[in-house]
């Protein structure tokens, strides 16, 4: 038996909602898990770059039992007291790796859902969400990969995840600006302080409330005020040369509602009202060009659907 699952790319944080908000994008990984018939054939893992994703460097991605998809599947098997023996795992990727677009969440979620199907659905969505978050560490990526749309998520002390889907006004467009280099999430987290000033916590607290209200009421002015952050982006600027310039230069560019770092970076998300596309691209390209960074632009809607079994 074999099961294939398609899971979307994601953008975490969305400015003010560090480790909390996220959204899904219509770029996908397809994970196929197959129980092989020949006993003793072991674990086989194949990773294939899909078209338009040739830049992905797969050389460092392990294809043995250290592979993150295998680990996710193994965790689920262990959860029901079993050990995976003969499995063939195929990962077809459209999602750029190491760019803040949730590639690892996407494959973990896909692998878990596929294995859950193979095993006769021993785990429900909440359990799978909790296992995936435990493995990946960031519910703000796992949640939109799982359920799609714009989401809020909180990883609770007992290991469970509280999560909800939020509405999104499709008149607000996304421009995802992907630079030509990778940034490791662990490195990007290592520059964050252990403690932050109370005034910065209050700054973000107010903005997360604004963000949710803006989404429910399609309030562009409030969304604009909310897409700001003092908890992570300022500290990560040194790892993303050009980020501060892009954000400053886009502050007064017509059509722009807000500019945020995608997850732990280095990609940048511009939320805009659908107008002035070429000027926005030019501002981003010129700011990065100064630092010798080239980038790809993707104009994408929010993907409303999460992981699907094909
Ligand atoms: N919220 C996490 C971070 C996402 O910003 O570090 C990591 O992909």
Short mmCIF file of C-alpha atoms and ligand atoms in Angstrom, two decimals:
data_model
loop_
_atom_site.label_atom_id
_atom_site.label_comp_id
_atom_site.label_asym_id
_atom_site.label_seq_id
_atom_site.Cartn_x
_atom_site.Cartn_y
_atom_site.Cartn_z
CA UNK A 1 0.00 0.00 0.00
CA UNK A 2 1.19 3.53 -0.68
CA UNK A 3 -0.10 6.97 0.31
CA UNK A 4 0.85 10.38 -1.13
CA UNK A 5 0.22 13.66 0.70
CA UNK A 6 0.57 17.18 -0.69
CA UNK A 7 1.48 19.85 1.87
CA UNK A 8 1.88 23.59 1.37
CA UNK A 9 4.78 25.91 2.10
CA UNK A 10 4.29 28.27 5.03
CA UNK A 11 5.36 31.66 6.36
CA UNK A 12 5.62 31.93 10.14
CA UNK A 13 5.46 34.93 12.51
CA UNK A 14 3.94 37.51 10.10
CA UNK A 15 5.77 40.28 11.97
CA UNK A 16 4.16 40.71 15.37
CA UNK A 17 3.12 37.08 15.93
CA UNK A 18 6.53 35.56 16.67
CA UNK A 19 6.14 31.78 17.13
CA UNK A 20 2.35 32.23 16.88
CA UNK A 21 0.96 33.34 13.50
CA UNK A 22 1.52 31.65 10.16
CA UNK A 23 0.05 31.24 6.70
CA UNK A 24 0.10 28.65 3.91
CA UNK A 25 1.30 29.29 0.36
CA UNK A 26 0.43 27.47 -2.88
CA UNK A 27 3.87 25.84 -3.25
CA UNK A 28 3.98 22.19 -2.32
CA UNK A 29 5.94 19.15 -1.29
CA UNK A 30 4.50 15.76 -2.14
CA UNK A 31 5.47 12.98 0.25
CA UNK A 32 4.78 9.38 -0.72
CA UNK A 33 5.17 6.62 1.83
CA UNK A 34 5.02 3.02 0.69
CA UNK A 35 5.24 -0.18 2.67
CA UNK A 36 7.45 -2.32 0.48
CA UNK A 37 6.48 -5.91 -0.08
CA UNK A 38 9.91 -7.49 0.10
CA UNK A 39 10.85 -8.24 3.71
CA UNK A 40 14.35 -7.07 4.58
CA UNK A 41 14.45 -4.36 1.90
CA UNK A 42 14.88 -1.75 4.63
CA UNK A 43 14.32 1.99 4.33
CA UNK A 44 14.70 3.75 0.98
CA UNK A 45 14.43 7.54 0.79
CA UNK A 46 14.42 9.49 -2.49
CA UNK A 47 14.29 13.27 -2.75
CA UNK A 48 13.42 14.90 -6.05
CA UNK A 49 13.49 18.61 -6.92
CA UNK A 50 10.41 19.59 -8.88
CA UNK A 51 10.54 22.04 -11.78
CA UNK A 52 11.30 25.68 -10.85
CA UNK A 53 13.10 24.51 -7.75
CA UNK A 54 16.46 23.54 -9.21
CA UNK A 55 18.23 25.96 -6.83
CA UNK A 56 17.51 23.66 -3.88
CA UNK A 57 20.72 22.12 -2.70
CA UNK A 58 19.77 18.59 -1.69
CA UNK A 59 23.36 17.46 -1.08
CA UNK A 60 23.07 17.98 2.69
CA UNK A 61 19.65 16.35 3.09
CA UNK A 62 20.07 12.94 4.68
CA UNK A 63 18.51 9.92 3.02
CA UNK A 64 19.01 7.53 5.93
CA UNK A 65 17.28 7.11 9.28
CA UNK A 66 18.30 10.67 10.21
CA UNK A 67 15.98 12.02 7.54
CA UNK A 68 13.34 14.23 9.16
CA UNK A 69 10.44 12.54 7.34
CA UNK A 70 11.64 9.12 8.45
CA UNK A 71 11.95 10.40 12.02
CA UNK A 72 8.37 11.71 11.90
CA UNK A 73 7.10 8.38 10.59
CA UNK A 74 9.13 6.45 13.15
CA UNK A 75 7.66 8.58 15.96
CA UNK A 76 4.14 7.72 14.84
CA UNK A 77 4.94 4.00 14.56
CA UNK A 78 6.46 4.13 18.06
CA UNK A 79 3.37 5.96 19.32
CA UNK A 80 1.34 2.83 18.55
CA UNK A 81 4.06 0.48 19.77
CA UNK A 82 5.45 -0.49 16.35
CA UNK A 83 8.74 -0.02 14.47
CA UNK A 84 8.83 0.80 10.74
CA UNK A 85 10.64 -1.99 8.90
CA UNK A 86 10.36 -1.82 5.13
CA UNK A 87 9.45 1.62 3.83
CA UNK A 88 10.02 3.58 0.64
CA UNK A 89 9.71 7.34 1.12
CA UNK A 90 9.68 9.73 -1.85
CA UNK A 91 9.79 13.48 -1.34
CA UNK A 92 9.08 15.72 -4.34
CA UNK A 93 9.89 19.32 -3.46
CA UNK A 94 8.73 22.63 -4.88
CA UNK A 95 9.53 24.51 -1.68
CA UNK A 96 12.92 26.24 -1.43
CA UNK A 97 14.97 24.91 1.50
CA UNK A 98 16.42 27.17 4.21
CA UNK A 99 14.57 30.29 3.03
CA UNK A 100 11.97 30.68 5.81
CA UNK A 101 9.21 29.02 3.79
CA UNK A 102 8.50 26.06 6.06
CA UNK A 103 10.07 23.30 3.95
CA UNK A 104 10.78 21.07 6.97
CA UNK A 105 7.31 21.54 8.49
CA UNK A 106 5.79 20.66 5.17
CA UNK A 107 7.61 17.32 4.86
CA UNK A 108 7.06 16.40 8.52
CA UNK A 109 3.32 17.02 8.24
CA UNK A 110 3.17 15.13 4.91
CA UNK A 111 5.12 12.16 6.26
CA UNK A 112 3.00 11.93 9.40
CA UNK A 113 -0.33 12.10 7.58
CA UNK A 114 0.81 9.50 5.03
CA UNK A 115 2.05 7.13 7.74
CA UNK A 116 -1.15 7.65 9.73
CA UNK A 117 -3.16 6.55 6.69
CA UNK A 118 -0.93 3.50 6.18
CA UNK A 119 -1.45 2.52 9.80
CA UNK A 120 -5.25 2.87 9.62
CA UNK A 121 -5.49 6.33 11.20
CA UNK A 122 -4.49 5.58 14.80
CA UNK A 123 -3.93 9.31 15.52
CA UNK A 124 -6.35 12.22 15.14
CA UNK A 125 -5.43 15.71 13.89
CA UNK A 126 -4.63 17.01 17.40
CA UNK A 127 -2.24 14.15 18.13
CA UNK A 128 -0.53 14.51 14.74
CA UNK A 129 -0.22 18.28 15.28
CA UNK A 130 1.38 17.67 18.64
CA UNK A 131 3.87 15.05 17.30
CA UNK A 132 4.77 17.29 14.35
CA UNK A 133 5.35 20.30 16.62
CA UNK A 134 7.46 18.25 19.01
CA UNK A 135 9.68 17.22 16.07
CA UNK A 136 9.87 20.58 14.32
CA UNK A 137 9.62 22.92 17.29
CA UNK A 138 7.48 25.58 15.62
CA UNK A 139 3.66 25.28 15.68
CA UNK A 140 3.45 28.51 13.67
CA UNK A 141 4.77 26.60 10.63
CA UNK A 142 3.24 23.20 11.39
CA UNK A 143 -0.32 24.55 11.78
CA UNK A 144 -0.74 26.24 8.37
CA UNK A 145 1.01 23.30 6.67
CA UNK A 146 -1.63 21.08 8.25
CA UNK A 147 -4.84 23.11 7.96
CA UNK A 148 -3.98 25.85 5.42
CA UNK A 149 -5.01 29.52 5.52
CA UNK A 150 -3.81 32.05 8.07
CA UNK A 151 -3.44 30.53 11.52
CA UNK A 152 -2.64 31.17 15.15
CA UNK A 153 -1.04 28.44 17.22
CA UNK A 154 0.25 27.97 20.72
CA UNK A 155 2.38 25.03 21.85
CA UNK A 156 1.19 24.38 25.40
CA UNK A 157 3.26 23.09 28.30
CA UNK A 158 1.55 19.67 28.18
CA UNK A 159 2.69 19.24 24.55
CA UNK A 160 -0.70 19.93 22.98
CA UNK A 161 -1.21 22.67 20.38
CA UNK A 162 -4.08 25.15 20.54
CA UNK A 163 -4.74 26.33 17.00
CA UNK A 164 -7.34 28.19 14.96
CA UNK A 165 -7.73 29.35 11.39
CA UNK A 166 -8.17 33.10 10.89
CA UNK A 167 -9.92 34.75 7.92
CA UNK A 168 -7.93 36.47 5.15
CA UNK A 169 -9.10 39.18 2.77
CA UNK A 170 -8.01 38.10 -0.73
CA UNK A 171 -7.69 41.76 -1.75
CA UNK A 172 -4.48 41.73 0.30
CA UNK A 173 -1.80 40.27 -1.95
CA UNK A 174 1.46 38.58 -1.03
CA UNK A 175 4.79 39.15 -2.70
CA UNK A 176 7.32 36.60 -1.46
CA UNK A 177 10.90 37.77 -2.10
CA UNK A 178 13.33 34.86 -1.93
CA UNK A 179 17.06 35.65 -1.80
CA UNK A 180 19.74 33.42 -3.31
CA UNK A 181 21.14 32.12 0.00
CA UNK A 182 20.01 29.90 2.88
CA UNK A 183 19.75 30.81 6.55
CA UNK A 184 19.68 28.05 9.14
CA UNK A 185 16.82 28.44 11.64
CA UNK A 186 19.02 27.50 14.61
CA UNK A 187 21.48 30.25 13.72
CA UNK A 188 18.63 32.68 13.24
CA UNK A 189 17.26 31.82 16.69
CA UNK A 190 20.69 32.00 18.32
CA UNK A 191 20.84 35.78 17.82
CA UNK A 192 17.64 36.36 19.79
CA UNK A 193 17.96 37.60 23.37
CA UNK A 194 16.78 35.42 26.27
CA UNK A 195 14.87 38.37 27.71
CA UNK A 196 13.30 41.41 26.11
CA UNK A 197 12.34 44.85 27.47
CA UNK A 198 8.78 45.13 28.79
CA UNK A 199 8.04 47.98 26.35
CA UNK A 200 8.89 45.72 23.39
CA UNK A 201 6.63 42.97 24.73
CA UNK A 202 3.81 45.50 25.03
CA UNK A 203 4.51 46.78 21.51
CA UNK A 204 3.99 43.28 20.04
CA UNK A 205 1.11 42.40 22.36
CA UNK A 206 -0.91 45.34 21.05
CA UNK A 207 -0.08 44.43 17.46
CA UNK A 208 -1.18 40.80 17.74
CA UNK A 209 -4.57 42.02 18.96
CA UNK A 210 -4.71 44.50 16.06
CA UNK A 211 -3.74 41.78 13.57
CA UNK A 212 -6.59 39.47 14.57
CA UNK A 213 -9.14 42.30 14.56
CA UNK A 214 -7.84 43.55 11.18
CA UNK A 215 -8.34 40.09 9.67
CA UNK A 216 -11.86 39.65 11.01
CA UNK A 217 -12.92 43.13 9.93
CA UNK A 218 -10.89 43.44 6.68
CA UNK A 219 -9.38 46.60 8.18
CA UNK A 220 -6.39 47.59 6.05
CA UNK A 221 -5.37 50.53 8.24
CA UNK A 222 -5.24 48.28 11.29
CA UNK A 223 -3.35 45.56 9.38
CA UNK A 224 -0.78 48.18 8.39
CA UNK A 225 -0.31 49.17 12.03
CA UNK A 226 -0.04 45.52 13.09
CA UNK A 227 2.63 44.24 10.67
CA UNK A 228 5.49 45.39 12.89
CA UNK A 229 7.74 43.66 15.36
CA UNK A 230 10.24 44.29 18.12
CA UNK A 231 10.80 40.73 19.34
CA UNK A 232 12.78 39.06 16.55
CA UNK A 233 13.20 41.05 13.33
CA UNK A 234 15.47 43.77 14.77
CA UNK A 235 17.87 41.09 16.09
CA UNK A 236 17.84 39.15 12.83
CA UNK A 237 18.68 42.14 10.64
CA UNK A 238 22.38 41.38 10.96
CA UNK A 239 21.83 37.94 9.42
CA UNK A 240 19.77 39.31 6.56
CA UNK A 241 21.78 42.11 4.97
CA UNK A 242 19.40 44.50 3.23
CA UNK A 243 16.38 43.66 5.41
CA UNK A 244 16.43 46.99 7.26
CA UNK A 245 16.76 48.88 3.96
CA UNK A 246 13.95 46.94 2.32
CA UNK A 247 11.64 47.63 5.27
CA UNK A 248 12.57 51.31 5.43
CA UNK A 249 12.37 51.85 1.68
CA UNK A 250 8.98 50.15 1.40
CA UNK A 251 7.48 52.10 4.33
CA UNK A 252 6.31 54.88 2.04
CA UNK A 253 5.97 52.95 -1.22
CA UNK A 254 2.46 53.18 -2.67
CA UNK A 255 0.42 50.00 -2.34
CA UNK A 256 2.47 48.47 0.48
CA UNK A 257 0.56 47.46 3.62
CA UNK A 258 3.50 45.91 5.45
CA UNK A 259 6.86 44.16 5.09
CA UNK A 260 7.96 41.31 7.35
CA UNK A 261 10.62 38.63 7.54
CA UNK A 262 9.38 35.15 6.49
CA UNK A 263 9.77 32.93 9.56
CA UNK A 264 13.41 32.86 10.63
CA UNK A 265 14.40 34.36 7.24
CA UNK A 266 16.00 35.17 4.94
CA UNK A 267 12.97 35.58 2.60
CA UNK A 268 10.87 38.71 2.93
CA UNK A 269 7.09 38.99 2.62
CA UNK A 270 5.49 42.16 1.29
CA UNK A 271 1.75 42.44 1.91
CA UNK A 272 0.29 44.93 -0.59
CA UNK A 273 -3.00 45.99 -2.09
CA UNK A 274 -2.38 44.59 -5.58
CA UNK A 275 -1.10 47.83 -7.12
CA UNK A 276 2.38 49.15 -7.91
CA UNK A 277 3.95 45.69 -8.31
CA UNK A 278 6.92 46.78 -10.43
CA UNK A 279 7.98 49.59 -8.09
CA UNK A 280 7.78 47.29 -5.05
CA UNK A 281 9.93 44.68 -6.83
CA UNK A 282 12.41 47.33 -7.86
CA UNK A 283 12.80 48.60 -4.28
CA UNK A 284 13.46 45.07 -2.99
CA UNK A 285 15.80 44.11 -5.85
CA UNK A 286 17.80 47.36 -5.55
CA UNK A 287 18.12 47.10 -1.77
CA UNK A 288 19.45 43.54 -2.04
CA UNK A 289 21.55 44.30 -5.08
CA UNK A 290 23.58 46.72 -2.94
CA UNK A 291 24.59 43.71 -0.83
CA UNK A 292 25.16 41.54 -3.91
CA UNK A 293 22.10 39.44 -3.17
CA UNK A 294 19.91 38.28 -6.05
CA UNK A 295 16.30 37.32 -5.50
CA UNK A 296 13.24 35.64 -7.00
CA UNK A 297 9.77 37.11 -6.65
CA UNK A 298 6.61 35.05 -6.23
CA UNK A 299 3.20 36.70 -6.25
CA UNK A 300 1.03 34.18 -4.50
CA UNK A 301 -2.37 34.09 -2.78
CA UNK A 302 -2.85 32.53 0.64
CA UNK A 303 -3.42 28.77 0.18
CA UNK A 304 -6.71 28.14 1.97
CA UNK A 305 -6.33 24.38 1.97
CA UNK A 306 -3.84 22.49 4.12
CA UNK A 307 -2.32 19.05 3.62
CA UNK A 308 -4.34 16.75 1.35
CA UNK A 309 -4.14 13.02 0.74
CA UNK A 310 -3.86 12.51 -3.02
N1 LIG B 1 8.84 31.16 14.61
C1 LIG B 1 10.04 30.50 14.18
C2 LIG B 1 11.19 31.49 14.17
C3 LIG B 1 9.82 29.93 12.82
O1 LIG B 1 10.97 32.63 13.77
O2 LIG B 1 12.29 31.14 14.58
C4 LIG B 1 10.97 29.09 12.38
O3 LIG B 1 10.75 28.61 11.10
#
